[in-house]
Amino acid sequence: MTANLRTGSDFARLSRRISAAGLLDRRPGYYVFRIGLVATLFVSGWVAFFAIGDSWWQLAIAAFQAVMFGQIALLSHDLAHRQVFRTRRPSEIAGRIAGNLGVGMSYGWWMDKHTRHHANPNHEDLDPDVDPDILVWSKDQARASKGVPRFIGRYQAFLFFPLLTLEGLNLHFSGLRAVAKPGLRARRLEAALLLAHFALYFSALLVVLSPGKALVFFIVHKALWGVYMGSIFAPNHKGMPILSGDTELDFLRKQVLTSRNVRGGRVVDVALGGLNYQIEHHLFPSMPSPALRRARPIVQRYCEEIGVPYHETGLTESYKLALRSLHDAGEPIRANRRDAARA
């Protein structure tokens, strides 16, 4: 019992160091600049869209807006974690504007899902991000799989990035499904904002573009947005230990051992919205994203002091690890198929 209590206090000692460094303080100036810049670029993209008119050059705008949708989703993520505002009400108002109206993704649905992920990262029973709905994330899930996951699971490492082209549509569909059922907070407001988003989006496409170009714009935009969103989140936990059942890990170890940081400069920080510092983000979800870089050496040194592995790799290597993990997870399905073929 004494050892467990001592282990449980590790996070408290780290938290005091982080607080003493001022890394949990609000950063209003940073977020005013970031929100203003993203909003300006987003609006400018649509101004260019209307200025260019019915042209195949619009595919460049589709690619640009895929990136902007990703950046707005990242802002919605920061708002959900109260990195921008300290209290719930302004966070929810801004989050619904960014998420529902801005990119057509339900803020309330995503916040509930993401909160459960943070509470139990990479836990195959409790983390919705490792539900075997399409892909299997562990060999146990592969052995128990049926239907689509079993069909895809054999070659899921090769299909992972192609499947990400559908992630944008999945985010839209999940949001619409969430507002169609009772239980979601402010469900009518979220539904109204989602419908407003889709009405404005499709009206713009059909007014400016011919039907054929509108369809191609839609496909390119949603596919690239999906790949971008998946590429932001894939390096963080995929390929790290999968937990199951009851675990005796304390909060610090549960967060650190299941997360992976991605090395890189300012470009990587901007592209991944600071989530490349996944270990620090999971330990301190309300820490403003620009402080994560400064928190990294403090957390890394502390993990060395207490003997907790701190995993960090480059961006390309992180994708390799994620794909290797997916391939390994699907092995029982391939083995079963080989056995059936020999029989």
Tab-separated table of N, CA, C and O in Angstrom, residues 16 36 56 148 191 219 227 259:
chain	number	residue	atom	x	y	z
A	16	ARG	N	3.632	20.230	-9.615
A	16	ARG	CA	4.181	21.411	-8.917
A	16	ARG	C	5.300	22.048	-9.725
A	16	ARG	O	5.417	23.276	-9.778
A	36	GLY	N	-7.381	34.666	-34.917
A	36	GLY	CA	-7.495	35.690	-35.948
A	36	GLY	C	-6.852	35.268	-37.253
A	36	GLY	O	-7.416	35.477	-38.341
A	56	TRP	N	-11.126	24.625	-62.871
A	56	TRP	CA	-10.450	23.507	-62.221
A	56	TRP	C	-9.374	23.965	-61.246
A	56	TRP	O	-8.873	23.161	-60.452
A	148	VAL	N	-16.834	-6.445	-41.191
A	148	VAL	CA	-15.911	-5.510	-41.834
A	148	VAL	C	-14.532	-5.506	-41.181
A	148	VAL	O	-13.509	-5.569	-41.889
A	191	ALA	N	-27.567	20.892	-33.752
A	191	ALA	CA	-28.184	20.485	-35.009
A	191	ALA	C	-28.369	21.675	-35.942
A	191	ALA	O	-28.092	21.581	-37.151
A	219	ILE	N	-15.077	15.864	-53.251
A	219	ILE	CA	-14.293	14.644	-53.013
A	219	ILE	C	-12.868	14.994	-52.586
A	219	ILE	O	-12.345	14.437	-51.609
A	227	VAL	N	-7.476	12.775	-44.488
A	227	VAL	CA	-6.087	12.330	-44.367
A	227	VAL	C	-5.317	13.224	-43.397
A	227	VAL	O	-4.533	12.732	-42.576
A	259	SER	N	1.489	6.969	-24.691
A	259	SER	CA	1.598	8.119	-25.599
A	259	SER	C	2.997	8.205	-26.193
A	259	SER	O	3.965	7.717	-25.623
